[in-house]
GROMACS .gro file of C-alpha atoms in nm:
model
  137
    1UNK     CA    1 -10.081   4.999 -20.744
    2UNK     CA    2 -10.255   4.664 -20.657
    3UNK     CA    3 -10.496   4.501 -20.895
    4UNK     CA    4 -10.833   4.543 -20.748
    5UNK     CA    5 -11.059   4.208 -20.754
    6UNK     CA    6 -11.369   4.183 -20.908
    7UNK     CA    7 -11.661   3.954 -21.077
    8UNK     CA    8 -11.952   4.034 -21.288
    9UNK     CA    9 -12.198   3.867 -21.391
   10UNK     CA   10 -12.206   3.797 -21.758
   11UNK     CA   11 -12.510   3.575 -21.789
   12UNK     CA   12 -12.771   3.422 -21.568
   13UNK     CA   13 -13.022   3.118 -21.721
   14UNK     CA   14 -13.256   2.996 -21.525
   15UNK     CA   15 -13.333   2.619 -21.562
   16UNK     CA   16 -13.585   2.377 -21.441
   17UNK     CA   17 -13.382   2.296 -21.130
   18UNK     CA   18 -13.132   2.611 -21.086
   19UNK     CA   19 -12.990   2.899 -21.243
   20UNK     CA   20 -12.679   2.896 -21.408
   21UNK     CA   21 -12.413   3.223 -21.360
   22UNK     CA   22 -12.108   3.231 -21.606
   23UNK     CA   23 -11.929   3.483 -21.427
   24UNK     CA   24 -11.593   3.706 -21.515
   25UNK     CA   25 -11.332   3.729 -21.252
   26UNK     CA   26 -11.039   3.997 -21.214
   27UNK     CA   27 -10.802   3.918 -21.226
   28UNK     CA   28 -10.718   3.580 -21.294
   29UNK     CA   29 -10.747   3.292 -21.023
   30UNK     CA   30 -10.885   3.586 -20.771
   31UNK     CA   31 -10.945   3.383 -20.448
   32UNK     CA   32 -11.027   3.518 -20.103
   33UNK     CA   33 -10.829   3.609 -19.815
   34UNK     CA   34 -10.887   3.655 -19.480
   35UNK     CA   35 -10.965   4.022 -19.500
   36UNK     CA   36 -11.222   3.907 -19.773
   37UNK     CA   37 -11.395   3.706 -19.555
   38UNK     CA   38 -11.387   3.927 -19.241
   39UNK     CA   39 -11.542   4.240 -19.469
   40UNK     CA   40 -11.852   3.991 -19.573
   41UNK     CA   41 -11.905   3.822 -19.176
   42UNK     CA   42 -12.151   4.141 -19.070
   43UNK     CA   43 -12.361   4.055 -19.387
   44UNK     CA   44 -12.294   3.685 -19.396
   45UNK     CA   45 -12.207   3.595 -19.012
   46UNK     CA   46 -12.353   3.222 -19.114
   47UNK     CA   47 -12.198   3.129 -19.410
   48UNK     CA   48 -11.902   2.941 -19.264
   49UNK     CA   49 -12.164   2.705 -19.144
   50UNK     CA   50 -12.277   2.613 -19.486
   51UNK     CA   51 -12.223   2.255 -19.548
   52UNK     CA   52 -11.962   2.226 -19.825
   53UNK     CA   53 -11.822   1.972 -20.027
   54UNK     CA   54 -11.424   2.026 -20.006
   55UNK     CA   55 -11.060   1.860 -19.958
   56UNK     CA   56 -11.007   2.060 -19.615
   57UNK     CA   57 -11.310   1.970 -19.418
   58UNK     CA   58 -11.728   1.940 -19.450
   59UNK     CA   59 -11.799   2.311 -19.431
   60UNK     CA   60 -11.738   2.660 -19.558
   61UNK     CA   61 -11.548   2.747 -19.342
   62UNK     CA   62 -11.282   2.543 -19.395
   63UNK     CA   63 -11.158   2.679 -19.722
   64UNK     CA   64 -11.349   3.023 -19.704
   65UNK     CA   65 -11.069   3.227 -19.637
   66UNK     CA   66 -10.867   3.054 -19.949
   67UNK     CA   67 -11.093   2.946 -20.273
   68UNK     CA   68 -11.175   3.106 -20.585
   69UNK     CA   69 -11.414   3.451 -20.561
   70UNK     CA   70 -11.654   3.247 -20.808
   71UNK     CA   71 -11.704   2.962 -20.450
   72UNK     CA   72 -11.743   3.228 -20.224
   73UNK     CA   73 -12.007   3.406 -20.460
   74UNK     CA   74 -12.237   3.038 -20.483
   75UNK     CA   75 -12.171   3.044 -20.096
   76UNK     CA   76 -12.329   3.377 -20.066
   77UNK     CA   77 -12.636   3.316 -20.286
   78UNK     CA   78 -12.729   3.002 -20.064
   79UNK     CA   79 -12.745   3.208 -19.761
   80UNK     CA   80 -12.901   3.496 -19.936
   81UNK     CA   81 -13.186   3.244 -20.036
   82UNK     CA   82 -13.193   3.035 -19.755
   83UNK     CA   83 -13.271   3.319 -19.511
   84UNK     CA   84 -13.534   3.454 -19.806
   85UNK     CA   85 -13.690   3.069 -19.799
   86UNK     CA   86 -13.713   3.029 -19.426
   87UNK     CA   87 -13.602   2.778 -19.181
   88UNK     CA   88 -13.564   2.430 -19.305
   89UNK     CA   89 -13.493   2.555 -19.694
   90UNK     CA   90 -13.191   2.378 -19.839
   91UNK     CA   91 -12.998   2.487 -20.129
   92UNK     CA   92 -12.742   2.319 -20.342
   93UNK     CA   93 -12.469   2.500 -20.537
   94UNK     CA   94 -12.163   2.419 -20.762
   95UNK     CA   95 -11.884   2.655 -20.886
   96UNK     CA   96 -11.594   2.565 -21.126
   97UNK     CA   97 -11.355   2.718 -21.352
   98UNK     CA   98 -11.465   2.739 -21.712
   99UNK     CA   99 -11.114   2.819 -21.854
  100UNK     CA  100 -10.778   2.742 -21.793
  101UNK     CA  101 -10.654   3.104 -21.751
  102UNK     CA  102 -10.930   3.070 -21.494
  103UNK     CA  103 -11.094   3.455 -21.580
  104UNK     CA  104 -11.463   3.272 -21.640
  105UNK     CA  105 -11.636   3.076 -21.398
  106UNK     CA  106 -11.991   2.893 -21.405
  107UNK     CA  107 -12.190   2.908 -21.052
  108UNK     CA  108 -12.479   2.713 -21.036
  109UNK     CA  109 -12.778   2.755 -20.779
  110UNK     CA  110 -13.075   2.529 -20.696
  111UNK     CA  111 -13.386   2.736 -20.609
  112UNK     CA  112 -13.713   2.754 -20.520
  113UNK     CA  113 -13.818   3.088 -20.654
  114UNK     CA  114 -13.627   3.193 -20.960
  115UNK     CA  115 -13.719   3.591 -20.911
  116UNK     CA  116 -13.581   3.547 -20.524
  117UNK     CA  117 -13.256   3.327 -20.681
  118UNK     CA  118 -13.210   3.626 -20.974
  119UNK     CA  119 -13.237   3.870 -20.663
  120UNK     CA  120 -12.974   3.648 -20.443
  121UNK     CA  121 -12.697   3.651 -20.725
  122UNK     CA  122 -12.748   4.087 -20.778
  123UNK     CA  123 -12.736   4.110 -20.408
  124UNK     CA  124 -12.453   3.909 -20.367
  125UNK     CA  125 -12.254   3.991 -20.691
  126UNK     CA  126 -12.267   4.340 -20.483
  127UNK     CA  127 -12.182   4.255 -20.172
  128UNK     CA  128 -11.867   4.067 -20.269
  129UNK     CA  129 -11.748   4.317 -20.507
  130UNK     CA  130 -11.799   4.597 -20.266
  131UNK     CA  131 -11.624   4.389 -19.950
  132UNK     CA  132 -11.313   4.303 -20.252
  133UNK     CA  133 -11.318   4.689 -20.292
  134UNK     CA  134 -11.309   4.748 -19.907
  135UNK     CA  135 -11.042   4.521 -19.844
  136UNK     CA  136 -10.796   4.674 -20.126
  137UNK     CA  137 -10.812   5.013 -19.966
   0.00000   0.00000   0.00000
């Protein structure tokens, strides 16, 4: 029987300028897939556009379909917020590894409203782990 992925959220902070997700991840390394990514598109059909800083290209979508669960859930609270801000609202994110068995991971979010950024990362959090769910059936 196949490992089913997963993340949850350990701990959120909210700082002056974003809020800061250490974040588990089952099981180790978990990255998307293609199957991933097709399961979130009704939800998320934008998020490929994101601009992102990468070694395969300038957006999203070149490394959606291949990067750790922890990238794809930063990618998912910018859109989340961005549609909750409105047009023109930008929103700068960061994920990374926090150990070398790579099962923690730190996501960090700019924002504009901290409630509406706490909101993104539930709303998210759920909608990837219910899409990994989906996509292991």
């Amino acid at each position: 029987m196949a490992v089913v992925s997963r993340v949850e959220v350990r701990a959120l902070t909210v700082r002056a300028d974003r809020v800061v997700c250490e974040l588990a991840v089952t099981p180790p390394g978990a990255q998307s897939t293609p199957a991933l990514m097709r399961a979130l598109a009704p939800a998320f059909p934008h998020v490929g556009e994101h601009a992102c800083v990468n070694d395969a290209g300038d957006r999203f979508a070149d490394v959606m379909e291949r990067t750790s669960l922890a990238h794809v859930l930063e990618h998912l609270v910018v859109d989340l917020q961005a549609r909750a801000a409105g047009p023109g609202s930008v929103f700068v994110g960061t994920s990374e590894w926090a150990d070398s068995a790579r099962t923690r991971a730190c996501v960090e979010v700019s924002f504009v409203d901290d409630l509406a950024a706490l909101r993104a990362f539930k709303d998210a959090t759920a909608a990837l782990n219910e899409a990994l769910a989906k996509t292991a059936r």
